[in-house]
PDB file of C-alpha atoms in Angstrom:
ATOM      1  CA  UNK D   1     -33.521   8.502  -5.054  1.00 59.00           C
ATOM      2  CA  UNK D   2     -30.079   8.139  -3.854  1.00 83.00           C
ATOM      3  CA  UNK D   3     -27.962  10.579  -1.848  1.00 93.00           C
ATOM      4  CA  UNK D   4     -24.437   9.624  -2.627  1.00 96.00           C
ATOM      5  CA  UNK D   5     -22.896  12.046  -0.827  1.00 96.00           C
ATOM      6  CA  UNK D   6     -24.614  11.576   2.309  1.00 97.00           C
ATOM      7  CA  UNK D   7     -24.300   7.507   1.865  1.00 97.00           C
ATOM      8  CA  UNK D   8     -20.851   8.264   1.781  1.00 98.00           C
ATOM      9  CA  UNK D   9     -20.425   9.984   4.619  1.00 98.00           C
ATOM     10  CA  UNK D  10     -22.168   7.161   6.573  1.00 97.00           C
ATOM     11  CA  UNK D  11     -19.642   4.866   5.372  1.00 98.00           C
ATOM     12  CA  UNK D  12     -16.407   7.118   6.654  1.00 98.00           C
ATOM     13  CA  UNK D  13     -17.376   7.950   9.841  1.00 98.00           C
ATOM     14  CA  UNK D  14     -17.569   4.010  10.848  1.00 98.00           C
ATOM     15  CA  UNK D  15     -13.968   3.801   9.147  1.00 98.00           C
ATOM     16  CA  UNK D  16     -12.949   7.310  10.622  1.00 98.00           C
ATOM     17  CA  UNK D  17     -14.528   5.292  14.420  1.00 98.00           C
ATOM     18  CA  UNK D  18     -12.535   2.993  13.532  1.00 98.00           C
ATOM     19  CA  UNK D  19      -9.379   4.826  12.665  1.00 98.00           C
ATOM     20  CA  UNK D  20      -9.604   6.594  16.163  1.00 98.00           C
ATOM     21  CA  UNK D  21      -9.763   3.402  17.744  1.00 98.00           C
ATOM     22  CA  UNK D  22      -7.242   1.672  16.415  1.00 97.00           C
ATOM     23  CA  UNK D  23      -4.982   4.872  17.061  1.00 96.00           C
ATOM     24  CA  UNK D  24      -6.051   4.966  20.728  1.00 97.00           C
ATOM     25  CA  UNK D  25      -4.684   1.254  20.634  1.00 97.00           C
ATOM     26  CA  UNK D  26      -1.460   1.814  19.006  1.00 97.00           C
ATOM     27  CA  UNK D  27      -1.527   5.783  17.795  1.00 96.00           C
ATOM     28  CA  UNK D  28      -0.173   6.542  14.844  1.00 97.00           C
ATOM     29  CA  UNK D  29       2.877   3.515  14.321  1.00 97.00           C
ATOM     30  CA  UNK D  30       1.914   3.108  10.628  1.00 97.00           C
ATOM     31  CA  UNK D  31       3.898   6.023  10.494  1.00 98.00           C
ATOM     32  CA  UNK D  32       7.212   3.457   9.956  1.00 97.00           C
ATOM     33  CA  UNK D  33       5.356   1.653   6.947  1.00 97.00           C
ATOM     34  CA  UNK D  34       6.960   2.345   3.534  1.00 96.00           C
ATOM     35  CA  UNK D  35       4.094   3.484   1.309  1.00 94.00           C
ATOM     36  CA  UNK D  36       5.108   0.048  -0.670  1.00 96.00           C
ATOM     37  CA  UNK D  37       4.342  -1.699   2.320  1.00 98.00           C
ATOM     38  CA  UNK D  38       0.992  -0.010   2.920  1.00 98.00           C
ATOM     39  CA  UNK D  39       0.205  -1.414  -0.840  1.00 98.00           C
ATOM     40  CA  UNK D  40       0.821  -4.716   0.478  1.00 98.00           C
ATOM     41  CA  UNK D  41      -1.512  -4.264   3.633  1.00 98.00           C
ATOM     42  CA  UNK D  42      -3.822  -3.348   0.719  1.00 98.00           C
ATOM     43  CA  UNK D  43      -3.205  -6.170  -1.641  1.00 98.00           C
ATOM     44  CA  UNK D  44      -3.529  -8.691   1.459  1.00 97.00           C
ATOM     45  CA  UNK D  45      -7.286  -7.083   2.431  1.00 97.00           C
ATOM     46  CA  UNK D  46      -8.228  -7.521  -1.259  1.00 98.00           C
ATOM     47  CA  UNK D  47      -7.117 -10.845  -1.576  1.00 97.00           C
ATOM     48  CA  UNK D  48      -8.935 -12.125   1.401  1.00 96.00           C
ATOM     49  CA  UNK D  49     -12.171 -10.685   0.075  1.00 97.00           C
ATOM     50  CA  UNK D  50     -11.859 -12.051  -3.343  1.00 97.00           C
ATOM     51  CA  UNK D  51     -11.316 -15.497  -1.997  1.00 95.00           C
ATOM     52  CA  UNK D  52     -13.713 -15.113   0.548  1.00 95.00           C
ATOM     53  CA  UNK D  53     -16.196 -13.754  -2.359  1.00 95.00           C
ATOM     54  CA  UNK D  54     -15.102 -16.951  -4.378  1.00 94.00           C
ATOM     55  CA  UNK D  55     -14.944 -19.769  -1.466  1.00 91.00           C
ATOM     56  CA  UNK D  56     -18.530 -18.412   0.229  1.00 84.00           C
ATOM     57  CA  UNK D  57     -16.944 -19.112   3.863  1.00 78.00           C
ATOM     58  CA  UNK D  58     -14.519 -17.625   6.461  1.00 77.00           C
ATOM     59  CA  UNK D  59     -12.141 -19.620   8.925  1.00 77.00           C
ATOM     60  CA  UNK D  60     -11.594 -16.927  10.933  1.00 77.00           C
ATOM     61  CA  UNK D  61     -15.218 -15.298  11.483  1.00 75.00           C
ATOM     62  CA  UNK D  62     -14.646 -12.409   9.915  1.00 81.00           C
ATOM     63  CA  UNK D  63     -16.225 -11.531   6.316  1.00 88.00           C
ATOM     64  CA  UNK D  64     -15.434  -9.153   3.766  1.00 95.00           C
ATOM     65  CA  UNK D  65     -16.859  -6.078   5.153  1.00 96.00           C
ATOM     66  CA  UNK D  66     -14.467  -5.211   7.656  1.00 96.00           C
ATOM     67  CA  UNK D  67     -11.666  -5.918   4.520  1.00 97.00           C
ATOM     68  CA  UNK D  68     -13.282  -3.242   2.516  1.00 98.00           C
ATOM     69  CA  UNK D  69     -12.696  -0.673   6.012  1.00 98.00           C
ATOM     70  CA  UNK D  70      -9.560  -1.607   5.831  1.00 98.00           C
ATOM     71  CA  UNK D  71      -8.633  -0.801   2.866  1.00 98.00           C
ATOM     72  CA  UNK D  72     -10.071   2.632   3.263  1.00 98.00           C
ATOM     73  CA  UNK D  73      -8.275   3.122   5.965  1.00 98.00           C
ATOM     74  CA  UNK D  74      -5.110   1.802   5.136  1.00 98.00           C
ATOM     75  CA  UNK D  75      -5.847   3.658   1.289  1.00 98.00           C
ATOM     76  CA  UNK D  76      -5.578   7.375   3.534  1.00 98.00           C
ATOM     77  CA  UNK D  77      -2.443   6.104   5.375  1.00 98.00           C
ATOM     78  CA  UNK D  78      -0.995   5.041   2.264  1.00 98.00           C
ATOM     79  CA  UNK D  79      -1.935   8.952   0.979  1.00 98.00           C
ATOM     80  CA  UNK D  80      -0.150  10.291   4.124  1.00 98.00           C
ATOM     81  CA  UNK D  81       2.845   8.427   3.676  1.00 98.00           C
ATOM     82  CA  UNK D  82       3.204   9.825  -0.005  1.00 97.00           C
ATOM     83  CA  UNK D  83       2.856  13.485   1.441  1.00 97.00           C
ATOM     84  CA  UNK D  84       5.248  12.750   4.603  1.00 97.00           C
ATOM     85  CA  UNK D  85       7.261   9.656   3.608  1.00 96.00           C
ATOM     86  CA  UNK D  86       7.301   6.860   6.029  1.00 96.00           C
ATOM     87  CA  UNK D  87       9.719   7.563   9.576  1.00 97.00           C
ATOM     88  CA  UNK D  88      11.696   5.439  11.250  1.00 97.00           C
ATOM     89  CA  UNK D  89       9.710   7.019  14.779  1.00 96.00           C
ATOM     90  CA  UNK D  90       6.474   7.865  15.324  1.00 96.00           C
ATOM     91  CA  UNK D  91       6.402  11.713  14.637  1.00 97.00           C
ATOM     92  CA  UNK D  92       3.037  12.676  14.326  1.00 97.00           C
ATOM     93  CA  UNK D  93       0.206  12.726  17.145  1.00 97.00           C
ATOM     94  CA  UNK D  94      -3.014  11.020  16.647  1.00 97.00           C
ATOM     95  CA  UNK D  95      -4.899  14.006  16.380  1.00 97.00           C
ATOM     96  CA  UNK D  96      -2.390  15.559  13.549  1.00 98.00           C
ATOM     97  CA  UNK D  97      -2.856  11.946  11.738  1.00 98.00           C
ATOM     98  CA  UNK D  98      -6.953  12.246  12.544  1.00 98.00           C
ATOM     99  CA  UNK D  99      -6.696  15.969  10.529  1.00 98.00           C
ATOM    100  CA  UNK D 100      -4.648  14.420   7.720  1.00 98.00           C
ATOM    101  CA  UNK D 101      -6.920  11.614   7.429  1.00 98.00           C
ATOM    102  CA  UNK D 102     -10.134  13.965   7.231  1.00 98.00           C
ATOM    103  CA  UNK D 103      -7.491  16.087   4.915  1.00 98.00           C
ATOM    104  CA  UNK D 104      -7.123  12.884   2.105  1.00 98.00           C
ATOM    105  CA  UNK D 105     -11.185  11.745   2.884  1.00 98.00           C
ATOM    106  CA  UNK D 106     -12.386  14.778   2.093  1.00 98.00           C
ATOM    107  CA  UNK D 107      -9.967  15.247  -1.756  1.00 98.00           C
ATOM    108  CA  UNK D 108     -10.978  10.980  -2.277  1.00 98.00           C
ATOM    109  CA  UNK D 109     -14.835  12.065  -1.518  1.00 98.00           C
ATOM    110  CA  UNK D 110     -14.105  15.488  -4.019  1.00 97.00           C
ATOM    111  CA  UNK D 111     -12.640  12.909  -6.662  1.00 96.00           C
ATOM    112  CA  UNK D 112     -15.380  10.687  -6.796  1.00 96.00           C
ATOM    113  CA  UNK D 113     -18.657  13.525  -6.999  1.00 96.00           C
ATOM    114  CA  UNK D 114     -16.744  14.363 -10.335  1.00 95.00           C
ATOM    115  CA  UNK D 115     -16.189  11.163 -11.423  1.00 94.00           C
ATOM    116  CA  UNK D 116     -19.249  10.220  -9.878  1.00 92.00           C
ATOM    117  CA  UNK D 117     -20.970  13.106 -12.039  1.00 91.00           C
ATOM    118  CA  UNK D 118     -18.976  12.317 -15.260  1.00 93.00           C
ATOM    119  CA  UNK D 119     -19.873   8.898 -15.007  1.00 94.00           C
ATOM    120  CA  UNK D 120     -23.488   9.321 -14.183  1.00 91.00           C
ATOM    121  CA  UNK D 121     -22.923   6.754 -11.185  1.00 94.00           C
ATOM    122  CA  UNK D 122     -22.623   3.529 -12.781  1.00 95.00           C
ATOM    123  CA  UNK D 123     -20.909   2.315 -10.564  1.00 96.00           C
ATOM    124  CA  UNK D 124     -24.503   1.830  -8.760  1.00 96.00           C
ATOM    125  CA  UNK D 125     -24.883  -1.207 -11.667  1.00 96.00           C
ATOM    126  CA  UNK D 126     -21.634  -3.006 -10.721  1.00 96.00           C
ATOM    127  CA  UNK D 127     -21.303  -6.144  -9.019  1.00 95.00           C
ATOM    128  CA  UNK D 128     -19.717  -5.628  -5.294  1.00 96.00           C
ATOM    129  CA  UNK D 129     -17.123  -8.640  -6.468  1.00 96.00           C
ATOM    130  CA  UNK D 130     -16.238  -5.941  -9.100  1.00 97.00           C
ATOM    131  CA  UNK D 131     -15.003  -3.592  -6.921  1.00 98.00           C
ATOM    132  CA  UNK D 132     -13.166  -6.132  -5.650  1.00 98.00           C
ATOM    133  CA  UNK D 133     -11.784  -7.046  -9.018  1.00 98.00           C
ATOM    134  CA  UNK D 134     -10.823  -3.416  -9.531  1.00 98.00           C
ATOM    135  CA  UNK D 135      -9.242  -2.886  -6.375  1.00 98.00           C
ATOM    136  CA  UNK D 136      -6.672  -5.550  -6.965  1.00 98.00           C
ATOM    137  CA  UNK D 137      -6.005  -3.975 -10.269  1.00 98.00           C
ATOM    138  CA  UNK D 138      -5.589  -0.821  -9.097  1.00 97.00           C
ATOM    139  CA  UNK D 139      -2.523  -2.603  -6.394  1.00 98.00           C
ATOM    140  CA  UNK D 140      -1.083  -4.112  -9.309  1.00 97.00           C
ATOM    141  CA  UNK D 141      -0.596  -0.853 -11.136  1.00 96.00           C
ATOM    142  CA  UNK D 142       0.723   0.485  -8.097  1.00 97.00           C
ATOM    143  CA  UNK D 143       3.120  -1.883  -7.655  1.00 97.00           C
ATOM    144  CA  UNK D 144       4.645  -1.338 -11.199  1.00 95.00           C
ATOM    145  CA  UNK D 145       4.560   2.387 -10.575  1.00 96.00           C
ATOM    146  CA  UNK D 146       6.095   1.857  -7.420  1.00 96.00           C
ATOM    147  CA  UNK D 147       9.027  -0.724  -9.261  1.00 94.00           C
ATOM    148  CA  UNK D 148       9.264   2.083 -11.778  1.00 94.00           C
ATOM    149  CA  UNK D 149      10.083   4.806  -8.504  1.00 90.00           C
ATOM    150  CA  UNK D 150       7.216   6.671  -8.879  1.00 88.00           C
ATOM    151  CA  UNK D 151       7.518   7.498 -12.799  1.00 86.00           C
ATOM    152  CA  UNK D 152       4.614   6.983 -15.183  1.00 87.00           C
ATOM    153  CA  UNK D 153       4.667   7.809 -19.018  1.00 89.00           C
ATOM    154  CA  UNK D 154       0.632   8.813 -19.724  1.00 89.00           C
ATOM    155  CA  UNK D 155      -0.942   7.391 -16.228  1.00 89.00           C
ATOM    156  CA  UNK D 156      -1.871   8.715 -13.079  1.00 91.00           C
ATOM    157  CA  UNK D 157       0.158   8.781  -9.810  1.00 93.00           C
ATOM    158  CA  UNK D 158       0.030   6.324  -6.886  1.00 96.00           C
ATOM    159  CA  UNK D 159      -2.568   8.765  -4.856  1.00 97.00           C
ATOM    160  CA  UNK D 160      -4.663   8.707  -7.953  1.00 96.00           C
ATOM    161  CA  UNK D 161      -4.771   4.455  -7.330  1.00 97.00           C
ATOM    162  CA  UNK D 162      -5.129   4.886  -3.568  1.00 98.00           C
ATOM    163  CA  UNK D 163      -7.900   7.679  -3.806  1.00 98.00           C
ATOM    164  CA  UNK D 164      -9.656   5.116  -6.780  1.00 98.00           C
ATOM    165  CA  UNK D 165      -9.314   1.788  -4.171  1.00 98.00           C
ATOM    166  CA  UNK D 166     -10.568   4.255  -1.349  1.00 98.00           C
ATOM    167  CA  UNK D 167     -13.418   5.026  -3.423  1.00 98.00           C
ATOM    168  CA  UNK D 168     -14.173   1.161  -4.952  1.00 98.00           C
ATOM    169  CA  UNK D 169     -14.664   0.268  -1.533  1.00 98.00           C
ATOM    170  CA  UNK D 170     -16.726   2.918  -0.352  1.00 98.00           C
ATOM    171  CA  UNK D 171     -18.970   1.767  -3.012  1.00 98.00           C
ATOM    172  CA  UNK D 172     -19.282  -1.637  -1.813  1.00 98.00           C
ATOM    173  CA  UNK D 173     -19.859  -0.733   1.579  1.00 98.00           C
ATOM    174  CA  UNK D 174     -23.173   1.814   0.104  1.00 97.00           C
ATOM    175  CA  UNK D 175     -24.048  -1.301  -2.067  1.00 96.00           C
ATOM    176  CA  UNK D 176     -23.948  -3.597   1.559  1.00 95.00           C
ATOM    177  CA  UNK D 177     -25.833  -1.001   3.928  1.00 93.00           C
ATOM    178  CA  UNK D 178     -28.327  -0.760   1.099  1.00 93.00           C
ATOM    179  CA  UNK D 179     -29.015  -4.617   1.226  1.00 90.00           C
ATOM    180  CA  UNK D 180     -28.943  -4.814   4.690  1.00 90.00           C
ATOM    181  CA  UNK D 181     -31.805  -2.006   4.895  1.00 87.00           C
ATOM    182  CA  UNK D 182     -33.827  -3.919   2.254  1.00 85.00           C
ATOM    183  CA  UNK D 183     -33.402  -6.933   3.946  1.00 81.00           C
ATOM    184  CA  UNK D 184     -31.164  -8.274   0.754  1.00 74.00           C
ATOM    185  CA  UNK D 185     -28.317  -9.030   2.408  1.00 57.00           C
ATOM    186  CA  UNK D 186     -25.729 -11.057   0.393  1.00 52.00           C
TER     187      UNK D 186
END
Protein backbone atom coordinates (compact mmCIF):
# COMPACT_ATOMS: atom_id res chain seq x y z
CA UNK A 1 0.00 0.00 0.00
CA UNK A 2 1.15 3.35 -0.92
CA UNK A 3 1.25 6.52 1.17
CA UNK A 4 1.19 9.30 -1.32
CA UNK A 5 1.13 11.89 0.87
CA UNK A 6 3.92 10.91 2.94
CA UNK A 7 6.04 9.86 -0.41
CA UNK A 8 5.49 13.25 -1.24
CA UNK A 9 6.69 14.84 1.45
CA UNK A 10 9.97 12.85 1.15
CA UNK A 11 10.40 14.20 -2.18
CA UNK A 12 10.03 18.17 -1.06
CA UNK A 13 12.06 18.29 1.70
CA UNK A 14 15.26 17.16 -0.55
CA UNK A 15 14.01 20.01 -3.04
CA UNK A 16 13.04 22.37 -0.04
CA UNK A 17 17.29 21.21 1.22
CA UNK A 18 17.97 22.14 -1.73
CA UNK A 19 16.15 25.40 -2.09
CA UNK A 20 17.85 26.56 1.25
CA UNK A 21 21.05 25.83 -0.14
CA UNK A 22 21.03 27.31 -3.13
CA UNK A 23 19.59 30.52 -1.29
CA UNK A 24 22.44 30.44 1.24
CA UNK A 25 24.62 30.55 -2.06
CA UNK A 26 22.97 33.31 -3.81
CA UNK A 27 19.59 34.16 -1.55
CA UNK A 28 16.78 34.93 -3.16
CA UNK A 29 18.19 36.70 -6.85
CA UNK A 30 15.51 34.81 -8.85
CA UNK A 31 13.62 37.49 -7.55
CA UNK A 32 14.74 39.64 -11.01
CA UNK A 33 13.46 36.66 -13.30
CA UNK A 34 10.32 37.53 -15.33
CA UNK A 35 7.88 34.70 -14.63
CA UNK A 36 8.40 34.13 -18.65
CA UNK A 37 11.84 33.61 -17.96
CA UNK A 38 11.30 31.17 -15.09
CA UNK A 39 9.18 29.12 -17.93
CA UNK A 40 12.23 29.00 -19.85
CA UNK A 41 14.47 27.74 -16.85
CA UNK A 42 11.62 25.19 -16.92
CA UNK A 43 11.46 24.34 -20.55
CA UNK A 44 15.46 24.02 -20.53
CA UNK A 45 15.27 21.27 -17.36
CA UNK A 46 12.62 19.39 -19.38
CA UNK A 47 14.38 19.33 -22.43
CA UNK A 48 17.53 17.98 -21.00
CA UNK A 49 15.62 15.11 -19.44
CA UNK A 50 13.74 14.17 -22.47
CA UNK A 51 16.90 13.95 -24.45
CA UNK A 52 18.70 12.46 -21.82
CA UNK A 53 15.58 9.89 -21.50
CA UNK A 54 15.92 9.45 -25.39
CA UNK A 55 19.95 9.44 -25.89
CA UNK A 56 20.49 6.94 -22.56
CA UNK A 57 23.79 9.06 -21.65
CA UNK A 58 24.93 12.37 -20.04
CA UNK A 59 28.08 14.55 -21.04
CA UNK A 60 28.03 16.35 -18.16
CA UNK A 61 27.50 13.63 -15.26
CA UNK A 62 24.49 14.66 -14.24
CA UNK A 63 21.11 12.61 -15.00
CA UNK A 64 17.64 13.45 -14.99
CA UNK A 65 16.87 13.40 -11.41
CA UNK A 66 18.32 16.47 -10.29
CA UNK A 67 16.25 18.09 -13.65
CA UNK A 68 13.03 16.93 -12.18
CA UNK A 69 14.24 19.08 -8.57
CA UNK A 70 14.65 21.65 -10.56
CA UNK A 71 11.80 22.04 -11.99
CA UNK A 72 10.03 21.85 -8.70
CA UNK A 73 11.87 24.30 -7.52
CA UNK A 74 12.00 26.62 -10.17
CA UNK A 75 7.82 25.58 -10.68
CA UNK A 76 7.33 27.49 -6.80
CA UNK A 77 9.55 30.44 -7.91
CA UNK A 78 7.72 30.71 -10.99
CA UNK A 79 4.33 30.72 -8.48
CA UNK A 80 5.99 33.52 -6.43
CA UNK A 81 6.76 35.62 -9.20
CA UNK A 82 2.98 35.49 -10.37
CA UNK A 83 1.90 36.62 -6.75
CA UNK A 84 4.85 39.36 -6.44
CA UNK A 85 5.93 40.04 -10.04
CA UNK A 86 9.55 39.81 -10.75
CA UNK A 87 11.92 43.11 -9.18
CA UNK A 88 14.53 44.69 -10.57
CA UNK A 89 16.38 44.18 -6.66
CA UNK A 90 16.32 41.58 -4.49
CA UNK A 91 13.43 42.51 -2.03
CA UNK A 92 12.62 39.63 -0.20
CA UNK A 93 14.84 37.70 2.51
CA UNK A 94 15.50 34.10 2.22
CA UNK A 95 13.48 33.20 4.99
CA UNK A 96 10.28 35.31 3.58
CA UNK A 97 11.04 33.35 0.09
CA UNK A 98 11.52 29.85 2.35
CA UNK A 99 7.66 30.74 3.85
CA UNK A 100 6.36 31.48 0.35
CA UNK A 101 7.85 28.47 -0.99
CA UNK A 102 6.28 26.17 1.86
CA UNK A 103 3.14 28.70 1.10
CA UNK A 104 2.85 27.39 -2.96
CA UNK A 105 4.19 23.49 -1.80
CA UNK A 106 1.72 23.11 0.45
CA UNK A 107 -1.63 24.56 -2.30
CA UNK A 108 0.56 22.21 -5.33
CA UNK A 109 0.53 19.16 -2.62
CA UNK A 110 -3.55 20.28 -1.79
CA UNK A 111 -4.08 20.21 -5.73
CA UNK A 112 -2.82 16.98 -6.37
CA UNK A 113 -4.69 14.77 -3.14
CA UNK A 114 -7.86 15.99 -5.13
CA UNK A 115 -6.77 15.27 -8.30
CA UNK A 116 -4.96 12.53 -6.95
CA UNK A 117 -8.42 11.30 -5.38
CA UNK A 118 -10.50 12.13 -8.53
CA UNK A 119 -8.22 10.33 -10.55
CA UNK A 120 -7.80 7.32 -8.38
CA UNK A 121 -3.86 7.78 -8.80
CA UNK A 122 -3.17 6.70 -12.18
CA UNK A 123 -0.68 8.44 -12.49
CA UNK A 124 1.07 5.41 -10.45
CA UNK A 125 0.61 3.45 -14.15
CA UNK A 126 2.44 6.13 -16.20
CA UNK A 127 5.70 5.89 -17.67
CA UNK A 128 8.33 8.40 -15.82
CA UNK A 129 9.22 9.60 -19.69
CA UNK A 130 5.48 10.60 -19.52
CA UNK A 131 5.77 12.97 -17.06
CA UNK A 132 8.32 14.20 -18.92
CA UNK A 133 6.19 14.40 -22.01
CA UNK A 134 3.57 16.26 -20.00
CA UNK A 135 5.74 18.63 -18.46
CA UNK A 136 6.88 20.06 -21.73
CA UNK A 137 3.30 20.36 -22.69
CA UNK A 138 2.30 21.98 -19.88
CA UNK A 139 5.51 24.91 -20.85
CA UNK A 140 4.11 25.09 -24.15
CA UNK A 141 0.68 26.09 -22.97
CA UNK A 142 2.26 28.44 -20.80
CA UNK A 143 4.04 30.04 -23.21
CA UNK A 144 0.89 30.76 -25.38
CA UNK A 145 -0.88 31.96 -22.27
CA UNK A 146 1.93 33.97 -21.48
CA UNK A 147 2.03 35.45 -25.54
CA UNK A 148 -1.68 35.92 -24.98
CA UNK A 149 -0.75 38.28 -21.47
CA UNK A 150 -2.16 36.11 -19.20
CA UNK A 151 -5.78 35.70 -20.91
CA UNK A 152 -7.34 32.30 -21.50
CA UNK A 153 -10.88 31.68 -23.06
CA UNK A 154 -12.03 28.09 -21.16
CA UNK A 155 -8.38 27.05 -19.64
CA UNK A 156 -6.68 27.34 -16.55
CA UNK A 157 -4.14 30.02 -15.45
CA UNK A 158 -0.33 29.85 -15.57
CA UNK A 159 -0.19 28.68 -11.64
CA UNK A 160 -2.60 25.99 -12.61
CA UNK A 161 0.49 24.75 -15.33
CA UNK A 162 3.21 25.45 -12.77
CA UNK A 163 1.34 23.69 -9.79
CA UNK A 164 0.55 20.58 -12.66
CA UNK A 165 4.64 20.51 -13.77
CA UNK A 166 5.39 20.78 -9.90
CA UNK A 167 3.29 17.88 -9.39
CA UNK A 168 4.44 15.65 -12.79
CA UNK A 169 7.69 15.74 -11.34
CA UNK A 170 7.03 14.93 -7.94
CA UNK A 171 5.63 11.87 -9.41
CA UNK A 172 8.66 10.84 -11.11
CA UNK A 173 10.80 11.39 -8.33
CA UNK A 174 8.10 8.76 -6.01
CA UNK A 175 8.28 6.49 -9.17
CA UNK A 176 12.56 6.75 -8.86
CA UNK A 177 12.87 6.36 -4.91
CA UNK A 178 10.49 3.46 -5.35
CA UNK A 179 12.94 1.69 -7.84
CA UNK A 180 15.81 2.52 -6.08
CA UNK A 181 14.28 0.78 -2.80
CA UNK A 182 13.36 -2.30 -4.90
CA UNK A 183 16.54 -2.41 -6.33
CA UNK A 184 14.81 -1.52 -9.96
CA UNK A 185 16.56 1.28 -10.69
CA UNK A 186 16.18 2.57 -14.30
Amino acid sequence: MHNTSKQYDEVIAQCRELFINKMKDYGPSWRILRARSVTDQIFIKAKRIRTLELNGETKVGEGIWPEFIGIINYGVIGLIQLKLGYSDVVDITSQQALSLYDEFIDATKALMIAKNTDYGEAWRDMRISSYTDLILTKIQRTKEIENHNGATLVSEGIDANYQDMINYSVFALIKHNEQLATGNSQ
